[in-house]
Tab-separated table of C-alpha atoms in Angstrom:
chain	number	residue	atom	x	y	z
D	1	MET	CA	171.578	162.705	0.705
D	2	LYS	CA	167.891	163.257	1.224
D	3	LYS	CA	165.929	164.326	4.270
D	4	LEU	CA	163.080	161.914	5.113
D	5	SER	CA	159.728	162.663	6.618
D	6	PRO	CA	158.554	160.389	9.469
D	7	GLU	CA	156.083	158.725	7.065
D	8	GLU	CA	158.791	158.003	4.492
D	9	TYR	CA	161.061	156.599	7.174
D	10	GLU	CA	158.332	154.215	8.401
D	11	LEU	CA	157.872	152.872	4.851
D	12	LEU	CA	161.549	151.949	4.464
D	13	PRO	CA	162.407	148.265	5.021
D	14	ILE	CA	165.235	148.658	7.534
D	15	LYS	CA	167.476	145.655	7.995
D	16	GLY	CA	168.502	145.094	11.596
D	17	LYS	CA	170.664	142.643	13.492
D	18	GLY	CA	169.730	140.294	16.313
D	19	ARG	CA	166.734	141.477	18.249
D	20	SER	CA	165.961	144.226	15.768
D	21	SER	CA	165.856	141.889	12.768
D	22	HIS	CA	162.766	141.718	10.600
D	23	VAL	CA	162.073	138.104	11.634
D	24	PHE	CA	162.481	138.873	15.347
D	25	ASN	CA	160.149	141.873	15.112
D	26	SER	CA	157.568	139.879	13.152
D	27	ILE	CA	157.550	137.113	15.766
D	28	ILE	CA	157.546	139.382	18.816
D	29	ASN	CA	154.595	141.371	17.431
D	30	LEU	CA	152.344	138.357	16.816
D	31	LYS	CA	149.049	138.360	18.666
D	32	ALA	CA	147.650	135.141	20.182
D	33	GLY	CA	146.426	132.871	17.372
D	34	GLU	CA	148.385	134.681	14.645
D	35	ALA	CA	151.072	132.893	12.664
D	36	VAL	CA	153.964	133.762	10.388
D	37	LEU	CA	155.829	131.794	7.725
D	38	ILE	CA	159.595	132.266	7.798
D	39	GLU	CA	160.931	131.475	4.358
D	40	ARG	CA	164.476	130.161	3.843
D	41	LYS	CA	165.455	133.342	1.992
D	42	ASP	CA	164.534	135.373	5.113
D	43	TRP	CA	166.611	133.215	7.486
D	44	LYS	CA	170.399	133.642	7.308
D	45	ARG	CA	171.549	132.011	10.568
D	46	LYS	CA	172.960	128.478	10.840
D	47	ALA	CA	170.606	127.381	13.622
D	48	ALA	CA	166.914	126.956	12.836
D	49	PRO	CA	164.454	129.579	14.134
D	50	GLY	CA	163.618	127.315	17.073
D	51	SER	CA	166.529	128.791	19.040
D	52	LEU	CA	165.195	132.306	18.491
D	53	ILE	CA	161.698	131.155	19.469
D	54	LYS	CA	163.010	129.631	22.727
D	55	TYR	CA	164.840	132.881	23.486
D	56	ILE	CA	161.697	134.971	22.926
D	57	GLU	CA	159.583	132.564	25.008
D	58	LYS	CA	162.050	132.780	27.888
D	59	LYS	CA	162.790	136.518	27.820
D	60	HIS	CA	159.340	137.838	26.898
D	61	ASN	CA	157.078	135.290	28.633
D	62	MET	CA	155.309	134.287	25.413
D	63	LYS	CA	154.357	130.848	24.069
D	64	PHE	CA	154.812	129.708	20.460
D	65	SER	CA	154.366	126.639	18.326
D	66	CYS	CA	157.143	126.285	15.750
D	67	GLY	CA	157.916	123.678	13.109
D	68	ALA	CA	159.662	123.156	9.800
D	69	ILE	CA	157.602	122.885	6.615
D	70	ASN	CA	157.742	119.389	5.058
D	71	ASP	CA	159.078	120.571	1.701
D	72	GLY	CA	161.957	122.429	3.381
D	73	SER	CA	160.809	125.848	2.215
D	74	GLY	CA	160.835	127.373	5.692
D	75	TRP	CA	159.273	127.337	9.139
D	76	ALA	CA	155.833	128.142	10.534
D	77	VAL	CA	155.535	129.973	13.853
D	78	LYS	CA	152.246	130.491	15.679
D	79	ARG	CA	151.726	132.392	18.915
D	80	ILE	CA	149.699	130.480	21.457
D	81	ASP	CA	147.476	132.182	24.007
D	82	GLN	CA	148.820	131.136	27.412
D	83	HIS	CA	145.462	131.650	29.039
D	84	SER	CA	143.322	129.779	26.524
D	85	PRO	CA	140.641	127.412	27.866
D	86	ALA	CA	142.272	124.496	26.001
D	87	GLN	CA	145.436	124.828	28.050
D	88	GLN	CA	143.591	125.344	31.344
D	89	THR	CA	141.610	122.136	30.849
D	90	SER	CA	144.546	120.093	29.563
D	91	SER	CA	144.339	117.808	32.592
D	92	VAL	CA	140.645	117.125	31.952
D	93	PHE	CA	139.729	114.379	29.473
D	94	THR	CA	138.390	116.463	26.617
D	95	ASN	CA	137.615	115.054	23.188
D	96	GLU	CA	140.579	116.945	21.697
D	97	ARG	CA	142.936	115.531	24.331
D	98	LEU	CA	141.680	111.994	23.817
D	99	GLN	CA	141.988	112.339	20.033
D	100	LEU	CA	145.546	113.638	20.354
D	101	LYS	CA	146.419	110.826	22.771
D	102	SER	CA	145.105	108.187	20.368
D	103	ASP	CA	146.997	109.832	17.476
D	104	ILE	CA	150.238	109.796	19.506
D	105	LEU	CA	149.627	106.148	20.465
D	106	ILE	CA	149.219	105.096	16.821
D	107	PHE	CA	152.275	107.153	15.851
D	108	TYR	CA	154.358	105.510	18.596
D	109	ILE	CA	153.167	101.968	17.811
D	110	GLY	CA	154.092	102.568	14.155
D	111	ARG	CA	157.594	103.715	15.164
D	112	MET	CA	158.045	100.727	17.457
D	113	GLY	CA	156.902	98.354	14.717
D	114	PHE	CA	159.527	99.838	12.410
D	115	HIS	CA	162.454	100.381	14.797
D	116	LYS	CA	161.801	97.464	17.232
D	117	ILE	CA	163.927	99.215	19.889
D	118	GLU	CA	164.168	102.958	20.401
D	119	ARG	CA	165.584	105.483	22.836
D	120	ILE	CA	162.766	107.237	24.701
D	121	GLU	CA	164.394	110.604	24.008
D	122	ASP	CA	164.313	109.940	20.242
D	123	SER	CA	160.664	108.881	20.403
D	124	VAL	CA	159.708	112.030	22.342
D	125	LYS	CA	161.513	114.279	19.831
D	126	ALA	CA	159.838	112.512	16.916
D	127	ALA	CA	156.393	112.842	18.532
D	128	VAL	CA	156.890	116.556	19.299
D	129	ASN	CA	158.097	117.177	15.724
D	130	HIS	CA	155.234	115.198	14.208
D	131	PHE	CA	152.572	116.910	16.341
D	132	TRP	CA	154.178	120.361	16.167
D	133	LYS	CA	150.831	122.135	15.828
D	134	ASN	CA	149.929	121.027	19.348
D	135	ASP	CA	151.359	122.192	22.656
D	136	ASN	CA	154.773	120.525	23.139
D	137	VAL	CA	154.252	120.073	26.880
D	138	LEU	CA	150.913	118.343	26.302
D	139	VAL	CA	152.400	116.046	23.631
D	140	LYS	CA	155.223	115.040	26.003
D	141	GLU	CA	152.783	114.503	28.887
D	142	LEU	CA	150.531	112.283	26.768
D	143	PHE	CA	153.517	110.402	25.354
D	144	PHE	CA	154.771	109.482	28.821
D	145	GLU	CA	151.231	108.464	29.877
D	146	ILE	CA	151.112	106.172	26.841
D	147	ILE	CA	154.462	104.457	27.399
D	148	LYS	CA	153.692	104.039	31.112
D	149	GLY	CA	150.364	102.371	30.274
D	150	LEU	CA	151.887	100.158	27.582
D	151	SER	CA	154.654	99.131	29.978
D	152	GLU	CA	152.219	98.313	32.810
D	153	GLN	CA	150.176	96.157	30.411
D	154	GLY	CA	153.312	94.332	29.229
D	155	HIS	CA	153.142	95.528	25.613
D	156	ILE	CA	156.539	97.243	25.815
D	157	VAL	CA	159.561	97.015	28.087
D	158	ILE	CA	161.378	100.115	29.348
D	159	GLU	CA	165.043	99.486	30.110
D	160	ASN	CA	168.069	101.819	30.163
D	161	GLU	CA	166.104	104.764	28.717
D	162	LYS	CA	165.030	102.582	25.774
D	163	THR	CA	161.773	100.876	24.911
D	164	TYR	CA	161.300	97.647	23.010
D	165	ILE	CA	158.568	95.162	22.195
D	166	PRO	CA	159.150	91.969	24.224
D	167	LEU	CA	159.174	88.525	22.670
D	168	ARG	CA	156.200	86.418	23.792
D	169	ARG	CA	156.577	82.739	24.718
D	170	ASN	CA	153.541	80.526	25.131
């Protein structure tokens, strides 16, 4: 047994459980705009880190953007500033908002062209996953604006929580 000085103790990588885990501490200590990459070797739980992120958001009043890396090597988590000007002006038609809306529209039209008929819930999940770097609430809001507009113009039909492209007869 060896007695440790406070400096030596601070240098030791202590493995904790639950809220005191290395991943939890790394996420909770992020400043607005900072991000962390959680590698598969660092994550031992069955559920993806999204459940931990939701817990931290709820219990600690923080906001994060989280998504899996395409190659399956891990997950990226970024802390979002809740009081950023981009979020305060989300209802205003900014260039970034319009660009995101057009990107979501093209994404959705591509899905509809491929699937022909799709549950709205599945489309929303796919859009949020595809545009994970953006605010989830904003992506959902824009998505519902898009399907409402397409439905009003007769380009899609919404029925029983599903959307489909109607057949045209001349």
